[in-house]
């Protein structure tokens, strides 16, 4: 076996999924995660169809995901007087099975911690590729050489920046921002399986929702690119208060609650565009780092399938990254197309009153059911290879 040592950056979904498979194939895996510990909570994510299920079954975690699922939320769009305008069904946002990102992360971490080395609270700062490996420098740890380095560090991937180039070359702003705040409506109570609802209000280019599985508050608004205020919660709260002033329904009381909410997070709705090449030399990208589309609805399935394919191809090529990475690029180039087709901002917060009416009509029409079917078919549009037996 060539290329025994693999460094993965990011311990959310794609990172631990890849760590699972690589360690089972006999690679020595180190995972470096910027956060000081495994990040709990986060928004709800979902899986759709047989392909996702097959990979999760092969990982042996399907049953536990079922046990810890949220139960899904319908989103009811209301007018200012509280009248129902349209319903976005839980299957659209929650697929076949919906689970909190932090819960899924924990399930995968538990199955990999004994075989892989996790280093929390650290991050890669420099990558230098040589003929025999990649020299890696860290914010805190001592420099080390690995055979391969994998970026599983999300849409703002630092590995992508270091190995491929600046973020603006690969991340396209889709004209909207989202903000989630507060614990999700179901309150992390796995025993609650009844159908729950979120309530949502629209104005042109804006949507505010209360009580869903993404967070107790979810805001979406149309905007050209803003200065990066990730991490500055006070600035984010001011921005949301300004953008959503004047909306009706429960929005004024939501804004009054903003200051007391935990888990505030605001970011652009954006799409990663790698033009079909997710690998460069001894470095590869998996998950949102390579093919993310914020709130696009397919990110988690893509991350898990991508990890399965990347590890399987490396095992099948006996660790020869030149063969495995070329195959991974080829397979994901086709499958990851699914991430490119949607802009959640445009759908959830249309820019005009006419657009909002049309979206509401569409949600109640047979065309919507058809759109869901097409999306679900695309999530399954890959022939999963049976890779070598695990060790
Ligand atoms: C509000 C919201 C709702 C969503 N809803 C859905 C949904 O319904 N269905 C769905 O399928 N997907 C959904 N997604 C997308 C889903 O969360 C991602 O596709 C999925 O988490 C991809 O996982 P990942 O591991 O590739 O990246 P991420 O989950 O983004 O994880 C990246 C990890 O890398 C770490 N990291 C970042 N930078 C560094 C660094 N420099 N060094 C070390 N570590 C680093 C981060 O701390 C994090 O742990 C949603 C996303 C958002 C934001």
CSV table of C-alpha atoms and ligand atoms in Angstrom, one decimal:
chain,number,residue,atom,x,y,z
A,1,UNK,CA,0.0,0.0,0.0
A,2,UNK,CA,1.3,3.5,-0.9
A,3,UNK,CA,0.5,6.7,0.8
A,4,UNK,CA,-0.3,5.4,4.3
A,5,UNK,CA,-0.7,8.7,6.2
A,6,UNK,CA,-3.6,11.0,5.6
A,7,UNK,CA,-4.4,14.3,7.2
A,8,UNK,CA,-8.0,15.4,7.1
A,9,UNK,CA,-8.9,19.0,7.9
A,10,UNK,CA,-12.5,19.3,9.4
A,11,UNK,CA,-14.4,17.1,11.8
A,12,UNK,CA,-18.0,17.8,10.9
A,13,UNK,CA,-19.6,15.4,8.4
A,14,UNK,CA,-17.3,14.8,5.5
A,15,UNK,CA,-14.2,14.6,7.7
A,16,UNK,CA,-15.3,11.8,10.1
A,17,UNK,CA,-17.1,10.0,7.2
A,18,UNK,CA,-13.8,9.9,5.3
A,19,UNK,CA,-11.9,9.0,8.5
A,20,UNK,CA,-14.2,6.1,9.0
A,21,UNK,CA,-13.6,4.5,5.6
A,22,UNK,CA,-9.9,5.3,5.3
A,23,UNK,CA,-9.1,3.9,8.8
A,24,UNK,CA,-11.1,0.7,7.9
A,25,UNK,CA,-9.0,0.3,4.8
A,26,UNK,CA,-5.8,0.5,6.9
A,27,UNK,CA,-4.7,4.1,6.3
A,28,UNK,CA,-3.3,6.1,9.3
A,29,UNK,CA,-5.7,9.0,9.7
A,30,UNK,CA,-5.2,12.2,11.6
A,31,UNK,CA,-8.1,14.7,11.7
A,32,UNK,CA,-7.4,18.3,12.6
A,33,UNK,CA,-10.4,20.5,13.7
A,34,UNK,CA,-10.4,24.2,14.3
A,35,UNK,CA,-13.1,24.0,17.0
A,36,UNK,CA,-11.8,23.2,20.6
A,37,UNK,CA,-14.1,20.1,20.7
A,38,UNK,CA,-16.6,18.3,18.6
A,39,UNK,CA,-19.2,20.9,17.7
A,40,UNK,CA,-22.6,20.0,19.0
A,41,UNK,CA,-26.0,21.2,17.6
A,42,UNK,CA,-26.0,23.1,14.3
A,43,UNK,CA,-28.8,22.9,11.9
A,44,UNK,CA,-30.8,19.9,10.8
A,45,UNK,CA,-29.5,18.0,7.8
A,46,UNK,CA,-31.1,15.2,5.8
A,47,UNK,CA,-30.7,12.1,3.6
A,48,UNK,CA,-32.7,11.2,0.6
A,49,UNK,CA,-33.2,7.9,-1.2
A,50,UNK,CA,-31.5,4.5,-1.4
A,51,UNK,CA,-27.9,5.7,-2.3
A,52,UNK,CA,-27.5,7.7,0.9
A,53,UNK,CA,-29.1,4.9,2.9
A,54,UNK,CA,-26.8,2.3,1.4
A,55,UNK,CA,-23.7,4.2,2.3
A,56,UNK,CA,-25.0,4.8,5.9
A,57,UNK,CA,-25.9,1.1,6.2
A,58,UNK,CA,-22.5,0.1,5.0
A,59,UNK,CA,-21.1,2.4,7.8
A,60,UNK,CA,-23.4,0.7,10.2
A,61,UNK,CA,-25.0,3.9,11.4
A,62,UNK,CA,-28.4,3.9,9.6
A,63,UNK,CA,-30.3,2.5,12.7
A,64,UNK,CA,-28.8,5.1,15.0
A,65,UNK,CA,-29.6,7.9,12.6
A,66,UNK,CA,-33.2,6.7,12.6
A,67,UNK,CA,-33.2,6.7,16.4
A,68,UNK,CA,-31.9,10.3,16.6
A,69,UNK,CA,-33.9,11.8,13.8
A,70,UNK,CA,-35.8,15.1,14.3
A,71,UNK,CA,-39.1,14.0,12.9
A,72,UNK,CA,-39.2,16.7,10.2
A,73,UNK,CA,-41.0,20.1,10.1
A,74,UNK,CA,-43.6,21.5,7.7
A,75,UNK,CA,-43.1,25.2,7.1
A,76,UNK,CA,-46.3,27.1,7.0
A,77,UNK,CA,-46.2,30.5,5.2
A,78,UNK,CA,-48.5,33.0,6.8
A,79,UNK,CA,-49.8,36.5,6.0
A,80,UNK,CA,-49.6,39.3,8.6
A,81,UNK,CA,-53.1,38.3,9.9
A,82,UNK,CA,-51.9,34.7,10.6
A,83,UNK,CA,-53.8,33.2,7.6
A,84,UNK,CA,-52.1,30.2,5.9
A,85,UNK,CA,-50.8,31.0,2.4
A,86,UNK,CA,-48.8,27.8,1.6
A,87,UNK,CA,-47.1,24.8,3.2
A,88,UNK,CA,-43.6,23.6,2.4
A,89,UNK,CA,-43.7,19.9,3.5
A,90,UNK,CA,-41.2,18.5,5.9
A,91,UNK,CA,-40.1,16.0,3.2
A,92,UNK,CA,-38.7,18.9,1.1
A,93,UNK,CA,-36.4,20.2,3.8
A,94,UNK,CA,-36.0,17.0,5.8
A,95,UNK,CA,-35.8,14.3,3.1
A,96,UNK,CA,-36.3,10.6,4.2
A,97,UNK,CA,-34.5,11.2,7.5
A,98,UNK,CA,-33.5,14.4,9.2
A,99,UNK,CA,-31.0,14.7,12.0
A,100,UNK,CA,-29.1,17.5,13.7
A,101,UNK,CA,-25.6,18.0,12.2
A,102,UNK,CA,-24.0,17.8,15.6
A,103,UNK,CA,-25.7,14.4,16.3
A,104,UNK,CA,-24.5,12.9,13.1
A,105,UNK,CA,-21.1,14.3,13.7
A,106,UNK,CA,-21.0,12.6,17.1
A,107,UNK,CA,-22.2,9.3,15.7
A,108,UNK,CA,-19.4,9.2,13.2
A,109,UNK,CA,-16.8,10.5,15.7
A,110,UNK,CA,-17.7,7.7,18.2
A,111,UNK,CA,-17.0,5.1,15.4
A,112,UNK,CA,-13.7,6.6,14.4
A,113,UNK,CA,-12.1,8.0,17.6
A,114,UNK,CA,-10.4,4.7,18.6
A,115,UNK,CA,-8.8,4.2,15.1
A,116,UNK,CA,-8.0,7.8,14.2
A,117,UNK,CA,-6.1,10.6,15.9
A,118,UNK,CA,-8.3,13.7,16.4
A,119,UNK,CA,-6.6,17.0,17.1
A,120,UNK,CA,-9.1,19.7,18.2
A,121,UNK,CA,-8.3,23.4,18.5
A,122,UNK,CA,-5.8,23.4,15.7
A,123,UNK,CA,-5.7,24.3,12.0
A,124,UNK,CA,-3.4,24.0,9.0
A,125,UNK,CA,-1.6,27.1,8.1
A,126,UNK,CA,0.7,26.0,5.2
A,127,UNK,CA,1.0,23.2,2.7
A,128,UNK,CA,4.2,22.4,0.8
A,129,UNK,CA,4.0,19.5,-1.6
A,130,UNK,CA,7.2,17.6,-2.3
A,131,UNK,CA,7.8,14.5,-4.4
A,132,UNK,CA,7.2,12.2,-1.4
A,133,UNK,CA,4.4,14.0,0.5
A,134,UNK,CA,3.0,17.2,1.8
A,135,UNK,CA,4.8,19.2,4.5
A,136,UNK,CA,2.1,20.7,6.8
A,137,UNK,CA,2.4,23.6,9.2
A,138,UNK,CA,-0.2,24.1,12.0
A,139,UNK,CA,-1.3,27.0,14.0
A,140,UNK,CA,-0.2,25.2,17.2
A,141,UNK,CA,1.2,21.7,16.5
A,142,UNK,CA,4.7,21.0,15.2
A,143,UNK,CA,5.1,20.7,11.4
A,144,UNK,CA,4.7,17.2,10.0
A,145,UNK,CA,4.7,15.5,6.7
A,146,UNK,CA,1.7,13.5,5.4
A,147,UNK,CA,1.4,11.4,2.3
A,148,UNK,CA,-2.0,13.0,1.5
A,149,UNK,CA,-4.0,16.0,2.8
A,150,UNK,CA,-7.8,16.2,2.5
A,151,UNK,CA,-9.9,19.4,2.9
A,152,UNK,CA,-13.2,18.6,4.6
A,153,UNK,CA,-13.3,22.0,6.1
A,154,UNK,CA,-16.5,23.4,4.6
A,155,UNK,CA,-17.6,26.0,2.2
A,156,UNK,CA,-14.8,28.5,3.4
A,157,UNK,CA,-12.2,25.7,3.2
A,158,UNK,CA,-8.7,26.8,4.1
A,159,UNK,CA,-7.2,23.7,2.4
A,160,UNK,CA,-8.9,24.8,-0.8
A,161,UNK,CA,-7.4,28.2,-0.5
A,162,UNK,CA,-3.9,26.9,0.2
A,163,UNK,CA,-3.9,24.2,-2.5
A,164,UNK,CA,-6.1,25.7,-5.2
A,165,UNK,CA,-6.2,29.4,-4.8
A,166,UNK,CA,-8.3,32.3,-3.2
A,167,UNK,CA,-11.9,31.7,-2.1
A,168,UNK,CA,-13.3,34.2,-4.6
A,169,UNK,CA,-12.0,32.0,-7.5
A,170,UNK,CA,-14.2,29.1,-6.3
A,171,UNK,CA,-17.1,30.4,-4.3
A,172,UNK,CA,-20.0,32.2,-6.0
A,173,UNK,CA,-22.3,34.4,-4.0
A,174,UNK,CA,-25.9,33.5,-4.9
A,175,UNK,CA,-27.3,36.9,-4.0
A,176,UNK,CA,-28.7,36.0,-0.5
A,177,UNK,CA,-27.7,35.7,3.1
A,178,UNK,CA,-29.0,33.4,5.8
A,179,UNK,CA,-29.0,33.7,9.5
A,180,UNK,CA,-29.9,31.0,12.0
A,181,UNK,CA,-30.2,31.6,15.7
A,182,UNK,CA,-31.4,29.8,18.8
A,183,UNK,CA,-31.9,26.0,19.4
A,184,UNK,CA,-34.1,24.3,16.8
A,185,UNK,CA,-37.8,24.1,17.6
A,186,UNK,CA,-37.8,20.4,18.6
A,187,UNK,CA,-35.3,21.2,21.4
A,188,UNK,CA,-33.0,18.2,20.8
A,189,UNK,CA,-35.6,15.8,22.3
A,190,UNK,CA,-35.2,12.6,20.3
A,191,UNK,CA,-38.3,11.2,21.9
A,192,UNK,CA,-40.5,13.7,20.1
A,193,UNK,CA,-41.4,12.3,16.7
A,194,UNK,CA,-44.7,14.0,16.1
A,195,UNK,CA,-45.0,16.2,13.1
A,196,UNK,CA,-43.9,19.8,14.0
A,197,UNK,CA,-44.4,23.0,12.1
A,198,UNK,CA,-42.3,26.2,11.6
A,199,UNK,CA,-44.1,29.5,10.8
A,200,UNK,CA,-42.7,31.8,8.1
A,201,UNK,CA,-43.4,35.3,6.8
A,202,UNK,CA,-42.2,36.8,3.5
A,203,UNK,CA,-41.7,40.3,2.1
A,204,UNK,CA,-40.0,40.8,-1.2
A,205,UNK,CA,-36.4,39.5,-0.9
A,206,UNK,CA,-36.9,38.5,2.7
A,207,UNK,CA,-38.1,35.5,4.8
A,208,UNK,CA,-38.3,35.1,8.6
A,209,UNK,CA,-39.2,31.7,10.1
A,210,UNK,CA,-39.8,30.7,13.7
A,211,UNK,CA,-39.7,27.2,15.2
A,212,UNK,CA,-38.0,25.1,12.5
A,213,UNK,CA,-35.3,22.5,12.6
A,214,UNK,CA,-32.6,24.9,11.3
A,215,UNK,CA,-32.8,27.0,14.4
A,216,UNK,CA,-35.5,28.7,16.5
A,217,UNK,CA,-35.1,31.7,14.1
A,218,UNK,CA,-34.2,31.5,10.5
A,219,UNK,CA,-33.8,34.6,8.3
A,220,UNK,CA,-33.0,34.8,4.6
A,221,UNK,CA,-32.5,38.1,2.7
A,222,UNK,CA,-31.4,39.2,-0.7
A,223,UNK,CA,-28.2,41.2,-0.7
A,224,UNK,CA,-25.1,41.8,-2.8
A,225,UNK,CA,-21.9,40.7,-1.0
A,226,UNK,CA,-21.4,42.4,2.4
A,227,UNK,CA,-18.3,42.8,4.4
A,228,UNK,CA,-17.6,39.6,6.3
A,229,UNK,CA,-19.1,39.8,9.7
A,230,UNK,CA,-19.0,36.1,10.6
A,231,UNK,CA,-18.1,35.9,14.3
A,232,UNK,CA,-19.4,39.5,15.1
A,233,UNK,CA,-22.7,38.6,16.6
A,234,UNK,CA,-23.6,42.2,17.6
A,235,UNK,CA,-23.1,43.4,14.0
A,236,UNK,CA,-25.2,40.4,12.7
A,237,UNK,CA,-28.0,41.3,15.1
A,238,UNK,CA,-28.0,44.9,13.9
A,239,UNK,CA,-28.1,43.8,10.3
A,240,UNK,CA,-31.0,41.5,10.9
A,241,UNK,CA,-32.9,44.1,12.9
A,242,UNK,CA,-32.5,46.6,10.1
A,243,UNK,CA,-33.3,44.2,7.2
A,244,UNK,CA,-36.4,42.9,8.9
A,245,UNK,CA,-37.9,46.1,10.4
A,246,UNK,CA,-41.4,46.6,9.1
A,247,UNK,CA,-42.3,43.0,8.5
A,248,UNK,CA,-45.6,41.8,10.0
A,249,UNK,CA,-46.8,38.6,11.7
A,250,UNK,CA,-44.6,37.5,14.5
A,251,UNK,CA,-41.5,39.1,13.1
A,252,UNK,CA,-41.4,42.1,15.5
A,253,UNK,CA,-41.5,39.8,18.5
A,254,UNK,CA,-38.8,37.7,16.9
A,255,UNK,CA,-36.6,40.7,16.5
A,256,UNK,CA,-37.2,41.6,20.1
A,257,UNK,CA,-35.8,38.2,21.1
A,258,UNK,CA,-32.6,38.4,19.1
A,259,UNK,CA,-30.4,39.6,21.8
A,260,UNK,CA,-31.2,36.6,24.0
A,261,UNK,CA,-30.5,33.9,21.4
A,262,UNK,CA,-27.5,31.6,21.4
A,263,UNK,CA,-26.0,30.0,18.3
A,264,UNK,CA,-26.1,33.1,16.1
A,265,UNK,CA,-24.7,32.4,12.7
A,266,UNK,CA,-24.9,34.6,9.6
A,267,UNK,CA,-23.3,33.8,6.2
A,268,UNK,CA,-23.8,34.2,2.5
A,269,UNK,CA,-25.7,31.7,0.5
A,270,UNK,CA,-23.0,30.6,-1.8
A,271,UNK,CA,-22.0,27.8,-4.1
A,272,UNK,CA,-18.6,26.2,-4.6
A,273,UNK,CA,-17.6,25.8,-8.2
A,274,UNK,CA,-14.4,23.7,-8.8
A,275,UNK,CA,-15.1,23.1,-12.4
A,276,UNK,CA,-15.0,19.3,-11.9
A,277,UNK,CA,-11.6,19.1,-10.3
A,278,UNK,CA,-11.6,18.4,-6.6
A,279,UNK,CA,-7.9,17.3,-6.4
A,280,UNK,CA,-4.6,18.9,-6.9
A,281,UNK,CA,-1.4,16.9,-6.5
A,282,UNK,CA,-1.6,15.1,-3.2
A,283,UNK,CA,-4.5,17.2,-1.9
A,284,UNK,CA,-8.2,16.5,-2.4
A,285,UNK,CA,-11.5,18.2,-1.3
A,286,UNK,CA,-14.5,16.4,0.0
A,287,UNK,CA,-18.0,17.6,1.1
A,288,UNK,CA,-18.9,21.3,1.1
A,289,UNK,CA,-15.2,22.3,0.6
A,290,UNK,CA,-15.5,20.8,-2.9
A,291,UNK,CA,-19.1,20.9,-3.9
A,292,UNK,CA,-21.1,22.9,-1.3
A,293,UNK,CA,-24.2,24.9,-2.0
A,294,UNK,CA,-25.6,26.5,1.2
A,295,UNK,CA,-29.1,25.3,2.1
A,296,UNK,CA,-29.2,23.6,-1.3
A,297,UNK,CA,-30.6,20.5,0.4
A,298,UNK,CA,-28.1,17.9,-0.9
A,299,UNK,CA,-24.9,18.8,0.9
A,300,UNK,CA,-24.9,16.1,3.6
A,301,UNK,CA,-25.7,13.3,1.2
A,302,UNK,CA,-23.0,14.5,-1.1
A,303,UNK,CA,-20.5,14.7,1.7
A,304,UNK,CA,-21.1,11.1,2.8
A,305,UNK,CA,-21.2,9.7,-0.7
A,306,UNK,CA,-18.1,11.7,-1.6
A,307,UNK,CA,-16.2,10.3,1.4
A,308,UNK,CA,-17.2,6.8,0.5
A,309,UNK,CA,-16.0,7.2,-3.1
A,310,UNK,CA,-12.7,8.9,-2.3
A,311,UNK,CA,-11.7,6.4,0.4
A,312,UNK,CA,-12.9,3.4,-1.8
A,313,UNK,CA,-10.9,4.6,-4.8
A,314,UNK,CA,-7.8,5.1,-2.7
A,315,UNK,CA,-8.2,1.5,-1.3
A,316,UNK,CA,-8.8,0.1,-4.7
A,317,UNK,CA,-5.7,1.8,-6.1
A,318,UNK,CA,-3.7,0.5,-3.2
A,319,UNK,CA,-3.1,4.1,-2.1
A,320,UNK,CA,-1.9,5.4,-5.4
A,321,UNK,CA,-3.4,8.9,-5.3
A,322,UNK,CA,-2.7,9.6,-9.0
A,323,UNK,CA,-5.1,6.8,-10.0
A,324,UNK,CA,-7.6,7.3,-7.2
A,325,UNK,CA,-7.9,11.1,-7.4
A,326,UNK,CA,-8.5,10.9,-11.2
A,327,UNK,CA,-11.3,8.4,-10.6
A,328,UNK,CA,-12.8,10.5,-7.7
A,329,UNK,CA,-12.8,13.6,-9.9
A,330,UNK,CA,-14.5,11.7,-12.7
A,331,UNK,CA,-17.2,10.2,-10.5
A,332,UNK,CA,-18.0,13.3,-8.4
A,333,UNK,CA,-17.9,15.6,-11.5
A,334,UNK,CA,-21.1,13.9,-12.5
A,335,UNK,CA,-22.7,13.2,-9.2
A,336,UNK,CA,-22.0,16.6,-7.6
A,337,UNK,CA,-23.9,18.4,-10.4
A,338,UNK,CA,-26.9,18.0,-8.1
A,339,UNK,CA,-25.4,20.8,-5.9
A,340,UNK,CA,-25.4,23.2,-8.8
A,341,UNK,CA,-29.0,23.4,-9.6
A,342,UNK,CA,-30.6,25.3,-6.7
A,343,UNK,CA,-30.6,28.7,-4.9
A,344,UNK,CA,-32.5,28.3,-1.7
A,345,UNK,CA,-32.7,32.1,-1.3
A,346,UNK,CA,-34.6,32.7,-4.5
A,347,UNK,CA,-37.1,29.9,-3.6
A,348,UNK,CA,-37.7,30.8,0.0
A,349,UNK,CA,-37.5,34.6,-0.3
A,350,UNK,CA,-38.5,35.6,-3.9
A,351,UNK,CA,-37.5,39.2,-4.7
A,352,UNK,CA,-41.0,40.5,-5.8
A,353,UNK,CA,-44.5,40.2,-4.4
A,354,UNK,CA,-45.5,38.4,-7.6
A,355,UNK,CA,-42.7,36.0,-7.1
A,356,UNK,CA,-43.9,35.2,-3.6
A,357,UNK,CA,-47.4,34.6,-4.9
A,358,UNK,CA,-46.0,32.3,-7.7
A,359,UNK,CA,-43.9,30.4,-5.2
A,360,UNK,CA,-47.0,29.9,-2.9
A,361,UNK,CA,-49.0,28.6,-5.8
A,362,UNK,CA,-46.2,26.3,-6.9
A,363,UNK,CA,-46.0,24.8,-3.4
A,364,UNK,CA,-49.6,23.7,-3.7
A,365,UNK,CA,-49.3,22.4,-7.2
A,366,UNK,CA,-48.5,19.0,-8.7
A,367,UNK,CA,-45.4,20.6,-10.2
A,368,UNK,CA,-43.8,20.9,-6.8
A,369,UNK,CA,-44.2,17.1,-6.2
A,370,UNK,CA,-42.6,16.5,-9.5
A,371,UNK,CA,-39.7,18.8,-8.6
A,372,UNK,CA,-39.1,16.9,-5.4
A,373,UNK,CA,-39.1,13.6,-7.3
A,374,UNK,CA,-36.6,14.9,-9.8
A,375,UNK,CA,-34.3,16.1,-7.0
A,376,UNK,CA,-34.6,12.8,-5.2
A,377,UNK,CA,-33.8,10.9,-8.3
A,378,UNK,CA,-30.6,13.0,-8.8
A,379,UNK,CA,-29.5,12.3,-5.3
A,380,UNK,CA,-29.5,8.6,-6.3
A,381,UNK,CA,-27.9,9.0,-9.7
A,382,UNK,CA,-24.7,7.2,-9.0
A,383,UNK,CA,-23.7,3.5,-9.2
A,384,UNK,CA,-22.0,2.8,-6.0
A,385,UNK,CA,-18.9,0.6,-6.5
A,386,UNK,CA,-18.4,-2.3,-4.0
A,387,UNK,CA,-15.0,-1.3,-2.8
A,388,UNK,CA,-12.4,-3.7,-1.2
A,389,UNK,CA,-13.3,-5.4,2.1
A,390,UNK,CA,-12.6,-3.5,5.3
A,391,UNK,CA,-9.8,-4.5,7.7
B,1,LIG,C1,-28.5,26.6,7.7
B,1,LIG,C2,-28.1,25.4,7.0
B,1,LIG,C3,-29.0,24.4,6.7
B,1,LIG,C4,-28.7,23.3,6.0
B,1,LIG,N1,-29.6,22.3,5.8
B,1,LIG,C5,-29.3,21.2,5.1
B,1,LIG,C6,-30.3,20.2,4.8
B,1,LIG,O1,-31.4,20.3,5.1
B,1,LIG,N2,-29.8,19.1,4.2
B,1,LIG,C7,-28.6,18.9,3.8
B,1,LIG,O2,-28.2,17.9,3.2
B,1,LIG,N3,-27.6,19.8,4.1
B,1,LIG,C8,-28.0,21.0,4.7
B,1,LIG,N4,-27.0,21.9,5.0
B,1,LIG,C9,-25.6,21.7,4.5
B,1,LIG,C10,-24.8,20.8,5.4
B,1,LIG,O3,-24.7,21.4,6.7
B,1,LIG,C11,-23.5,20.6,4.8
B,1,LIG,O4,-23.6,20.2,3.4
B,1,LIG,C12,-22.7,19.5,5.5
B,1,LIG,O5,-22.6,19.8,6.9
B,1,LIG,C13,-21.3,19.3,4.9
B,1,LIG,O6,-20.4,18.9,5.8
B,1,LIG,P1,-18.9,19.2,5.7
B,1,LIG,O7,-18.3,18.3,6.7
B,1,LIG,O8,-18.4,19.1,4.3
B,1,LIG,O9,-18.7,20.7,6.1
B,1,LIG,P2,-19.1,21.5,7.4
B,1,LIG,O10,-20.3,20.9,8.1
B,1,LIG,O11,-19.2,22.9,7.0
B,1,LIG,O12,-17.9,21.3,8.4
B,1,LIG,C14,-16.6,21.8,8.2
B,1,LIG,C15,-15.8,21.5,9.4
B,1,LIG,O13,-14.5,22.0,9.2
B,1,LIG,C16,-14.1,22.8,10.3
B,1,LIG,N5,-13.1,23.8,9.8
B,1,LIG,C17,-13.4,24.9,9.1
B,1,LIG,N6,-12.2,25.6,8.9
B,1,LIG,C18,-11.2,24.8,9.4
B,1,LIG,C19,-9.8,25.0,9.5
B,1,LIG,N7,-9.2,26.1,8.9
B,1,LIG,N8,-9.1,24.1,10.1
B,1,LIG,C20,-9.7,23.0,10.7
B,1,LIG,N9,-11.0,22.8,10.7
B,1,LIG,C21,-11.8,23.7,10.1
B,1,LIG,C22,-15.4,23.4,10.8
B,1,LIG,O14,-15.2,23.8,12.2
B,1,LIG,C23,-16.3,22.2,10.7
B,1,LIG,O15,-16.3,21.4,11.7
B,1,LIG,C24,-27.3,23.1,5.6
B,1,LIG,C25,-26.4,24.1,5.9
B,1,LIG,C26,-26.8,25.2,6.6
B,1,LIG,C27,-25.7,26.3,6.8
